PDB file of C-alpha atoms in Angstrom:
ATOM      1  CA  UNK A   1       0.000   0.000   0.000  1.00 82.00           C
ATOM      2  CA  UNK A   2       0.840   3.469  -0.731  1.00 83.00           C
ATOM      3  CA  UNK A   3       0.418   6.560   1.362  1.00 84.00           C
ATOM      4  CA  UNK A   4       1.953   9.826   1.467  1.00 85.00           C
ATOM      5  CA  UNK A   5       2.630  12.378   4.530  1.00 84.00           C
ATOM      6  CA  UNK A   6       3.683  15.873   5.389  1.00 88.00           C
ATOM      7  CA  UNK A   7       4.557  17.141   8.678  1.00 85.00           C
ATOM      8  CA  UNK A   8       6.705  19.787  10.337  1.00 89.00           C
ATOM      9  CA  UNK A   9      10.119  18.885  12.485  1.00 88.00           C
ATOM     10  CA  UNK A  10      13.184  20.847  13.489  1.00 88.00           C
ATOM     11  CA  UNK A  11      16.862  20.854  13.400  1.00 89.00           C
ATOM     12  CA  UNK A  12      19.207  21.218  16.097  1.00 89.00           C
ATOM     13  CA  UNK A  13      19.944  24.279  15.156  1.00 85.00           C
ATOM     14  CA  UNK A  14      16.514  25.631  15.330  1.00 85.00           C
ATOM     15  CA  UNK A  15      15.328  25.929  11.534  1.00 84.00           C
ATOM     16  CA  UNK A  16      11.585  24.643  11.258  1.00 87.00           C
ATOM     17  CA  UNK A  17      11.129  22.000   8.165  1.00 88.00           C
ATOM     18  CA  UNK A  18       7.976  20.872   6.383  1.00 88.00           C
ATOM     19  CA  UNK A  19       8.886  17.462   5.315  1.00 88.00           C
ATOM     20  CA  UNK A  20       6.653  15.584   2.325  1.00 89.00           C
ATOM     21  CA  UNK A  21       6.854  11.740   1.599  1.00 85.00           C
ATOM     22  CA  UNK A  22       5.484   8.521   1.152  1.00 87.00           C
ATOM     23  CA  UNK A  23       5.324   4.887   2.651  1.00 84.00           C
ATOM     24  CA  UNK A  24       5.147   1.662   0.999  1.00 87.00           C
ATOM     25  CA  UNK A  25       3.216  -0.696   3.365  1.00 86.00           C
ATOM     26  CA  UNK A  26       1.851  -3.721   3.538  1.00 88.00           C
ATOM     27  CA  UNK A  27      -0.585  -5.497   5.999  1.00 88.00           C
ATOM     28  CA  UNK A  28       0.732  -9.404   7.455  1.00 88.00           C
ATOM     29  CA  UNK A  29      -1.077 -10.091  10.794  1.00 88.00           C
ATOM     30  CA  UNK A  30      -5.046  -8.740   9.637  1.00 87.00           C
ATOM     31  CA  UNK A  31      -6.284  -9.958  13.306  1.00 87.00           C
ATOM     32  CA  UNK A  32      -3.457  -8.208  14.534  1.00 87.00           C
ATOM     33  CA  UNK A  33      -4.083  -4.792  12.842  1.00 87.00           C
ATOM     34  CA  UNK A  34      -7.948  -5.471  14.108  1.00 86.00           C
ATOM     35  CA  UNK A  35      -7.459  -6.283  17.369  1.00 86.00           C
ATOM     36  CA  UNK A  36      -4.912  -3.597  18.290  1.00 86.00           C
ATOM     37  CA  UNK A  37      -6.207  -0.218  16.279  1.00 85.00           C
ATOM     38  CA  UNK A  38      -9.131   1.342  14.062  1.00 86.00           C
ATOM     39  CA  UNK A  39      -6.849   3.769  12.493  1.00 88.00           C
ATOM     40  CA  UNK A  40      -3.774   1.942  11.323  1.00 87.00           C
ATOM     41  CA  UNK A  41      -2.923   4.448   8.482  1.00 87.00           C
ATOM     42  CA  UNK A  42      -2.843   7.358  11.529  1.00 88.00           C
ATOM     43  CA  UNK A  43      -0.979   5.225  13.676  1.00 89.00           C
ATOM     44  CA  UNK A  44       2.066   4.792  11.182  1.00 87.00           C
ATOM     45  CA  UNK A  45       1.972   8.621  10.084  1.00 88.00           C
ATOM     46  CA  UNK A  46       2.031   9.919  13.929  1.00 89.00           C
ATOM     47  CA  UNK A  47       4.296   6.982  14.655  1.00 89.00           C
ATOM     48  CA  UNK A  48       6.688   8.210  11.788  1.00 87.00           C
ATOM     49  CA  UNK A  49       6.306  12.012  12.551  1.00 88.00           C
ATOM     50  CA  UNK A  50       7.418  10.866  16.342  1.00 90.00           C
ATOM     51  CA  UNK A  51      10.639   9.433  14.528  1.00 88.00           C
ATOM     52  CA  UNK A  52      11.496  12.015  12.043  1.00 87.00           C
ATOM     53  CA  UNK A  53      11.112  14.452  14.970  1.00 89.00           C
ATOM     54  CA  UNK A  54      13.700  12.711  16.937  1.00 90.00           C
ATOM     55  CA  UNK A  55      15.957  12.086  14.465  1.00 90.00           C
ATOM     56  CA  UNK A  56      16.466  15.730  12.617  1.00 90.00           C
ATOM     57  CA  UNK A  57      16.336  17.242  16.085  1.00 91.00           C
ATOM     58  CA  UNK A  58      19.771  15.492  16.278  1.00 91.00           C
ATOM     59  CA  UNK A  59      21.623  17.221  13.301  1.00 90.00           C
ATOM     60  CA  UNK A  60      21.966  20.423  12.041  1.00 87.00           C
ATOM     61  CA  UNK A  61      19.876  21.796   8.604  1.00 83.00           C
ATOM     62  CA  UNK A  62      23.573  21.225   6.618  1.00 81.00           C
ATOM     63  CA  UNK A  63      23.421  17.931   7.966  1.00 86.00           C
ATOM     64  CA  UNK A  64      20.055  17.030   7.334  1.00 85.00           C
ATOM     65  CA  UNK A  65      20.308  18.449   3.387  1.00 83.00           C
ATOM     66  CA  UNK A  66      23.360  16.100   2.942  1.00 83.00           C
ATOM     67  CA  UNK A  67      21.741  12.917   4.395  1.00 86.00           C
ATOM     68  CA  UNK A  68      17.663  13.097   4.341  1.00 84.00           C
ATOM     69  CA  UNK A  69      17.651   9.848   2.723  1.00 85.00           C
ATOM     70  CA  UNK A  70      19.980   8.315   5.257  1.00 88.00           C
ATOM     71  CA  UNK A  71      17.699   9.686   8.427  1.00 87.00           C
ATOM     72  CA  UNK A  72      14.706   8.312   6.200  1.00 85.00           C
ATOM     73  CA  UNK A  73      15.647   5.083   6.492  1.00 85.00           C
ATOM     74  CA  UNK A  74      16.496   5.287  10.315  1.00 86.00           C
ATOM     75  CA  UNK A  75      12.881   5.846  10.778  1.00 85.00           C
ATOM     76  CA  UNK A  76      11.584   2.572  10.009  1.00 79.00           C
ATOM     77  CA  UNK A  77      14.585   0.300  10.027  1.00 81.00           C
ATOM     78  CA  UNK A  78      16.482   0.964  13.163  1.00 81.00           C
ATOM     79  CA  UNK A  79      12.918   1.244  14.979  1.00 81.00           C
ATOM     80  CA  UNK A  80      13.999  -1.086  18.153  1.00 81.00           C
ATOM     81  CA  UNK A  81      10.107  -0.477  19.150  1.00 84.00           C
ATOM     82  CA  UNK A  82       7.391  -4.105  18.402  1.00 85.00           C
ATOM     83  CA  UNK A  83       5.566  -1.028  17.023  1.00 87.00           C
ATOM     84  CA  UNK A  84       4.771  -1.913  13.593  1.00 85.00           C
ATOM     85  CA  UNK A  85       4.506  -5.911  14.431  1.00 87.00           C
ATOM     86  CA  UNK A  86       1.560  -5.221  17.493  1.00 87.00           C
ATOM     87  CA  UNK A  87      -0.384  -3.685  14.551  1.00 87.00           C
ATOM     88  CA  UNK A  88       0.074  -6.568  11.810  1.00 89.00           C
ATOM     89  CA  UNK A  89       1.638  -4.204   9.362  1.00 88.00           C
ATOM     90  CA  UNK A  90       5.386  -3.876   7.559  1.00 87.00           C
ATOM     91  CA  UNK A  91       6.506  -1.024   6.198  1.00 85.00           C
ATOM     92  CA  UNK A  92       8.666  -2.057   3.014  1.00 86.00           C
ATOM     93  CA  UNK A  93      10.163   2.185   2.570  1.00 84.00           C
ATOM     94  CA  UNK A  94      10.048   5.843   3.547  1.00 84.00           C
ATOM     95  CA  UNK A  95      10.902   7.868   1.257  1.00 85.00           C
ATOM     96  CA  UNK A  96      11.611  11.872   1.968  1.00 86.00           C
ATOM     97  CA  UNK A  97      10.421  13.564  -1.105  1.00 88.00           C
ATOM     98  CA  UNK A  98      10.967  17.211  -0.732  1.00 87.00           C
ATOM     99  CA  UNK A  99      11.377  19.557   1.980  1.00 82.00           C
ATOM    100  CA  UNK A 100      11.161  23.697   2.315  1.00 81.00           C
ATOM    101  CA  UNK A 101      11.659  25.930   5.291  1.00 81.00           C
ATOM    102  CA  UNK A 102       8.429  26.676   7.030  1.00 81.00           C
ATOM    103  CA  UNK A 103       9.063  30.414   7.562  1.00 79.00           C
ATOM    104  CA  UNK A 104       9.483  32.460   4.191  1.00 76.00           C
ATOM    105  CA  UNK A 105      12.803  34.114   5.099  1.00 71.00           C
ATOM    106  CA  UNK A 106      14.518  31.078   6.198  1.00 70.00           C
ATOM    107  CA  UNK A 107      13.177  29.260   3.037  1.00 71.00           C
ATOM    108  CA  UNK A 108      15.216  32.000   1.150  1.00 76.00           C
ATOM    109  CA  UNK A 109      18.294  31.451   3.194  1.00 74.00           C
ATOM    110  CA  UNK A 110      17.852  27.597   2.510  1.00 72.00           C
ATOM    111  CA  UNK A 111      17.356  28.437  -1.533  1.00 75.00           C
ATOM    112  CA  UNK A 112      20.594  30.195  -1.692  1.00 79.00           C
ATOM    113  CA  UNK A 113      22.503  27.182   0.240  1.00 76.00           C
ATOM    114  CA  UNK A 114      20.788  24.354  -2.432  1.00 75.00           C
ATOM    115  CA  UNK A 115      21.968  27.153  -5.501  1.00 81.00           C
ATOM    116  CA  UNK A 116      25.059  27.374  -3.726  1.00 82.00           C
ATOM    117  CA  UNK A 117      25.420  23.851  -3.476  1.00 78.00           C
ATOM    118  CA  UNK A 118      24.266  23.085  -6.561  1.00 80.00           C
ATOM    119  CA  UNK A 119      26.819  25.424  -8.192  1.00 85.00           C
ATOM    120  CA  UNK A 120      29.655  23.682  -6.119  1.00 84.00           C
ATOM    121  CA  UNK A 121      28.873  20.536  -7.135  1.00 83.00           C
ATOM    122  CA  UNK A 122      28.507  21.652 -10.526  1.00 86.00           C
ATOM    123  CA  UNK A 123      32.256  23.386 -10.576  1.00 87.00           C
ATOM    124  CA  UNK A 124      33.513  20.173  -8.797  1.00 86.00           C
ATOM    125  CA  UNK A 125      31.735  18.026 -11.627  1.00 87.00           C
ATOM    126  CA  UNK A 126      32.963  20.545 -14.490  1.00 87.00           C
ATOM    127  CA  UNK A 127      37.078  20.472 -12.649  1.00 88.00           C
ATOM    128  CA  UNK A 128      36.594  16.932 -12.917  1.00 87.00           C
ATOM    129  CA  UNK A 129      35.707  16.298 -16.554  1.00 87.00           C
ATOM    130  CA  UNK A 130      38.425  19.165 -17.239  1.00 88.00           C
ATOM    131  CA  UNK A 131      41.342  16.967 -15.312  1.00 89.00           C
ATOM    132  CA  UNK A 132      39.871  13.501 -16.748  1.00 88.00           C
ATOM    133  CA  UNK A 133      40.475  15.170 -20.278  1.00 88.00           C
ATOM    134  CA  UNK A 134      44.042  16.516 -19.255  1.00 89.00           C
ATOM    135  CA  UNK A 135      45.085  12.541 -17.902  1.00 89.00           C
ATOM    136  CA  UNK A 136      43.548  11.669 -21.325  1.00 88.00           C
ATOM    137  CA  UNK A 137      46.277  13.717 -22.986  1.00 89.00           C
ATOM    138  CA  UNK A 138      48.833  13.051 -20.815  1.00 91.00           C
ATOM    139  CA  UNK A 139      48.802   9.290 -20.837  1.00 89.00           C
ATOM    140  CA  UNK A 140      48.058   9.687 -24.908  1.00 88.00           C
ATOM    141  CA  UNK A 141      51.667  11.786 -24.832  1.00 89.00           C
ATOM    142  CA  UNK A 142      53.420   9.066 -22.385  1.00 91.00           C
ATOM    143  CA  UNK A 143      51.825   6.524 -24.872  1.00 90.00           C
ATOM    144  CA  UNK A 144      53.228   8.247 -28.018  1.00 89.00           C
ATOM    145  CA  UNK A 145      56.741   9.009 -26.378  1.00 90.00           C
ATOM    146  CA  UNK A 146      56.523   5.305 -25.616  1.00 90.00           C
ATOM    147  CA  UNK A 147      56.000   4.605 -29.575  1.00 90.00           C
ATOM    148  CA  UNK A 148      58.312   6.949 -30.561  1.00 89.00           C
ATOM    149  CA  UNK A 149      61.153   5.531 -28.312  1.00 89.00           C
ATOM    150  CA  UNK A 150      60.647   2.218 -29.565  1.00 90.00           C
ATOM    151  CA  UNK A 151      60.525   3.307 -33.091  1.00 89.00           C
ATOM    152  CA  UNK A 152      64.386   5.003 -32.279  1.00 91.00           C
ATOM    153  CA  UNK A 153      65.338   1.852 -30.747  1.00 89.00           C
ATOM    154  CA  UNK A 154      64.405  -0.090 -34.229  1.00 91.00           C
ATOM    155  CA  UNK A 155      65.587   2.337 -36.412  1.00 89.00           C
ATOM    156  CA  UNK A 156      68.684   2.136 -34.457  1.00 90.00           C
ATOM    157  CA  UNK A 157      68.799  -1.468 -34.475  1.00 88.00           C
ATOM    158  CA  UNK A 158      68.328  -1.612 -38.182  1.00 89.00           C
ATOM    159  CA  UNK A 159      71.099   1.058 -38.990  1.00 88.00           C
ATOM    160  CA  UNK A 160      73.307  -0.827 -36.767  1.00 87.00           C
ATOM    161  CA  UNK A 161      73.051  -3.559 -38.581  1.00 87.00           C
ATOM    162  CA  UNK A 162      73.063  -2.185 -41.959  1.00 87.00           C
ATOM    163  CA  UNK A 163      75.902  -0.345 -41.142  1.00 85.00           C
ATOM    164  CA  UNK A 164      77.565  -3.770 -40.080  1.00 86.00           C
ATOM    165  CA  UNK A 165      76.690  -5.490 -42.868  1.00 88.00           C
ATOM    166  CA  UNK A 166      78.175  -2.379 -44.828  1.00 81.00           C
ATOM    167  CA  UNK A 167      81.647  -3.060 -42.757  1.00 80.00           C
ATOM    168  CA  UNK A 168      81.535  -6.673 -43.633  1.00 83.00           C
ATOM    169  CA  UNK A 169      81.245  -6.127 -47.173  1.00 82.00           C
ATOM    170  CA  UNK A 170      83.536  -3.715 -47.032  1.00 76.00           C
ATOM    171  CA  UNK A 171      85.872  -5.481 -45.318  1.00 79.00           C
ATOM    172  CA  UNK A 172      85.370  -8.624 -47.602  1.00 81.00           C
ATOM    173  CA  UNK A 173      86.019  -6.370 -50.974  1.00 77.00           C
ATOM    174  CA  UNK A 174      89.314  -4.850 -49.483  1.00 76.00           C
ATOM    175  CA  UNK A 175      90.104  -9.068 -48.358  1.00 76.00           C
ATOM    176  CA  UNK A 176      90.045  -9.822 -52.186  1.00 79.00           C
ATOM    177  CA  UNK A 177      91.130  -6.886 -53.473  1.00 72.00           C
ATOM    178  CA  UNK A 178      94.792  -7.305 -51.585  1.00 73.00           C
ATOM    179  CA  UNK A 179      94.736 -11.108 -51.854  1.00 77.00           C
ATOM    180  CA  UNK A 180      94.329 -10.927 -55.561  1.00 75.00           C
ATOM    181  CA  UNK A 181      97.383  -8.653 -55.592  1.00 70.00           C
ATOM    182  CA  UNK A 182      99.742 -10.758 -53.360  1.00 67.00           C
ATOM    183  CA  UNK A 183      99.120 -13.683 -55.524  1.00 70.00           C
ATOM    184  CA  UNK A 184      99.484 -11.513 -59.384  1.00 71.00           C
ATOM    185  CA  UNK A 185     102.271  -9.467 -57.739  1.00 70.00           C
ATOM    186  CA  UNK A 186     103.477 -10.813 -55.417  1.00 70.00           C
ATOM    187  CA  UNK A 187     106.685  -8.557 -54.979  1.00 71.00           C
ATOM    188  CA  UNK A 188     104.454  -5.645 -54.208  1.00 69.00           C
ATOM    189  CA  UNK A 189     104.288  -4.981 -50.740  1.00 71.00           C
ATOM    190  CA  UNK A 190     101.498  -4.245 -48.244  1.00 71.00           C
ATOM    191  CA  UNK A 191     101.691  -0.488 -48.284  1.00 76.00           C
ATOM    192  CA  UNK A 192     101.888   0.279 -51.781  1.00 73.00           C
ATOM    193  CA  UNK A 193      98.509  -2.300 -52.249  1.00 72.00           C
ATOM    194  CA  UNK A 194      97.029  -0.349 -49.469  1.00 75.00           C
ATOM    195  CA  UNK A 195      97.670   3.264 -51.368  1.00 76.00           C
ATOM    196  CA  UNK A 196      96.092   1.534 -54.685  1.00 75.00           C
ATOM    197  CA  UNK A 197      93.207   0.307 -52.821  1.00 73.00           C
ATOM    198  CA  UNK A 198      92.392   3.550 -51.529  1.00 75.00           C
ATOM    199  CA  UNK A 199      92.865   5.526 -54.924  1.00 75.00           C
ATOM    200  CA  UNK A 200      90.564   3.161 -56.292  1.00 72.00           C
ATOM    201  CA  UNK A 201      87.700   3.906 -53.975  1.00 72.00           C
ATOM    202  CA  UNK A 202      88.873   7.612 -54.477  1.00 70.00           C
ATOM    203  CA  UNK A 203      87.588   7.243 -58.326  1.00 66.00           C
ATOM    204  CA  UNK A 204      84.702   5.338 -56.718  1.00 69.00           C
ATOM    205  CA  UNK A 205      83.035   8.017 -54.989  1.00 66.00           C
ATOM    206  CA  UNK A 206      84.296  10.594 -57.794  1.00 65.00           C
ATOM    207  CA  UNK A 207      81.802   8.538 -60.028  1.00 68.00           C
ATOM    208  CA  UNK A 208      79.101   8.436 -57.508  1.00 67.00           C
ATOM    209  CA  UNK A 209      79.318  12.568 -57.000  1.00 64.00           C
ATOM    210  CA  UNK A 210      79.497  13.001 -60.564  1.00 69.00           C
ATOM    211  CA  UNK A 211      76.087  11.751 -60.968  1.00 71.00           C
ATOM    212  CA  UNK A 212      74.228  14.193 -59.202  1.00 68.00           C
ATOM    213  CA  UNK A 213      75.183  18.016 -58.398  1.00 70.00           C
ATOM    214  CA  UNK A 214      77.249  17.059 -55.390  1.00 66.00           C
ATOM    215  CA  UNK A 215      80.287  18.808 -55.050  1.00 68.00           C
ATOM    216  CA  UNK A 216      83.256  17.166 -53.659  1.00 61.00           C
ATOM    217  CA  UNK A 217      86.600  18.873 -52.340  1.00 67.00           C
ATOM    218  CA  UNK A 218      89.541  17.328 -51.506  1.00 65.00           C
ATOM    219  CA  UNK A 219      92.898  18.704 -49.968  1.00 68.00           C
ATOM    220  CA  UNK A 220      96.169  18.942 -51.700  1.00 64.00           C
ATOM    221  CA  UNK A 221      97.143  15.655 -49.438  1.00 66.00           C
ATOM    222  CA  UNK A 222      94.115  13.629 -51.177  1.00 63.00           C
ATOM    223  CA  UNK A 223      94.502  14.733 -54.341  1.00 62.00           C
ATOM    224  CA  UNK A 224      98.510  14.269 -54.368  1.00 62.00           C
ATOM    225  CA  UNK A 225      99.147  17.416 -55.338  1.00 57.00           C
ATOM    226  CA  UNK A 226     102.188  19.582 -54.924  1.00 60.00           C
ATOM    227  CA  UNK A 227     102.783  23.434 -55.577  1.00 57.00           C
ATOM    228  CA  UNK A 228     106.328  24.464 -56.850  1.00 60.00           C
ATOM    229  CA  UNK A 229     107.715  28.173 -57.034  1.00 58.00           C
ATOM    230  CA  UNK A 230     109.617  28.405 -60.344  1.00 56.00           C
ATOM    231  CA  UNK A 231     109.981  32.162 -59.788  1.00 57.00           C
ATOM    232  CA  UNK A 232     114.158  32.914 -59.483  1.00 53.00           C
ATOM    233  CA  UNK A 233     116.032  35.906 -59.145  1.00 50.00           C
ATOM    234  CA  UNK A 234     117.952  38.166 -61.197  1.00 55.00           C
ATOM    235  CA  UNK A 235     119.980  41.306 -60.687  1.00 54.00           C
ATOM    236  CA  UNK A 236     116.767  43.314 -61.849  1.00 58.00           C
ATOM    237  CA  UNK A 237     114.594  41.494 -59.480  1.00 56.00           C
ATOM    238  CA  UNK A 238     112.736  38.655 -59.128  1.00 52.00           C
ATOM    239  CA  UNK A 239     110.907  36.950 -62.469  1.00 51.00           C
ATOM    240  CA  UNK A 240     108.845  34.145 -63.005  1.00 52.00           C
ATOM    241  CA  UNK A 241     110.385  30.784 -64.341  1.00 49.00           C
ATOM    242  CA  UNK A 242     108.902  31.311 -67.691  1.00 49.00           C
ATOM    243  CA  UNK A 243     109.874  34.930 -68.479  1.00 45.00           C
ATOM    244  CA  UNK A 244     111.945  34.788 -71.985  1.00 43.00           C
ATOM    245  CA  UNK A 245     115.434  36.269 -71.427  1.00 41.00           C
TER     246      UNK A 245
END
């Protein structure tokens, strides 16, 4: 059964409420209910109003906005009282519905502390979504520094071994190259096979520059060149080497 209520209590700290709510009921002992009252419905609204009044006289109006549904349920449940069973009834929930201040001013007061509230909460909910967002990012930037690292490490890997594999073939070339010689010539010694090898890469990599607009510059050392001063002097002064006489 249903059945609604509305009655007045107030808070420790002397604000007057007008409380509205409902019961769900049901009737198991019908002799019971008979037997002990004629107004069962009154008895459980008077019986309830005798709770609520107890109950919010014991916390303060910030106490009882925060937890009305809380001191609801103390009502009926932690009712130590044979109350409800003397009657042959059982009250299945109490609901508090809504609540206003009984004097006009006050109710204003206790408008501005719901808005107030209401705006907190909504801030609190809005900082919230904002950080959430920012740890979205932030573990999206450790997860792509993660990538990013372990694309270096790979690419390192792979230019590692390229490069080693360059070395080896390298190696291998310069193997044949001066074991060919040794057995064709083989009164030619290590040095002067060394010097060929390396003018032959020389005119390697002047053929690889030559096919794009690379420009290559070498020093007088790598290009085994030498500057000479022909210039000598006379008893008129000095004259270059191939002045006529």
């Amino acid at each position: 059964m249903y059945m609604s209520f509305e009655f007045n209590c107030r808070t420790n700290d002397n604000v007057e409420l007008v409380l509205e709510g409902s019961f769900f009921w049901e009737i198991s002992d019908l002799e019971a209910m008979v037997r002990f009252t004629n107004d069962t419905t009154g008895d459980i609204c008077n019986h309830a109003r005798s709770r609520f009044i107890e109950l919010v006289s014991k916390v303060t109006l910030q106490e009882f906005m925060t937890k009305f549904n809380e001191i609801a349920e103390q009502v009926h449940q932690n009712d130590n009282t044979n109350f409800y069973t003397q009657r042959g009834v059982k009250i299945h929930s109490l609901e508090v519905t809504a609540y206003h201040c009984a004097e006009a001013s006050t109710a204003l007061i206790l408008e501005e502390i719901i808005q107030e509230t209401t705006n907190r909460m909504n801030r609190f909910q809005q900082q919230e979504s904002e950080n959430e967002v920012q740890l979205k990012q932030i573990r999206g930037d450790i997860e792509e520094e993660k990538a990013r690292g372990e694309l270096i490490k790979i690419q390192t890997e792979n230019s590692n071994a390229k490069s080693k594999m360059e070395g080896l073939a390298e190696a291998e070339r310069v193997r044949s190259f001066l074991s060919g010689l040794v057995e064709g010539l083989p009164e030619m010694d290590t040095d002067k096979a060394i010097s060929m090898w390396r003018t032959l890469r020389k005119e390697d990599a002047l053929k690889a520059v030559a096919k794009g607009n690379t420009r290559l510059y070498f020093t007088p050392t790598d290009a085994n060149l030498s500057i000479e001063n022909h210039e000598h002097f006379r008893e008129n002064g000095w004259v270059a080497g191939d002045e006529s006489k």
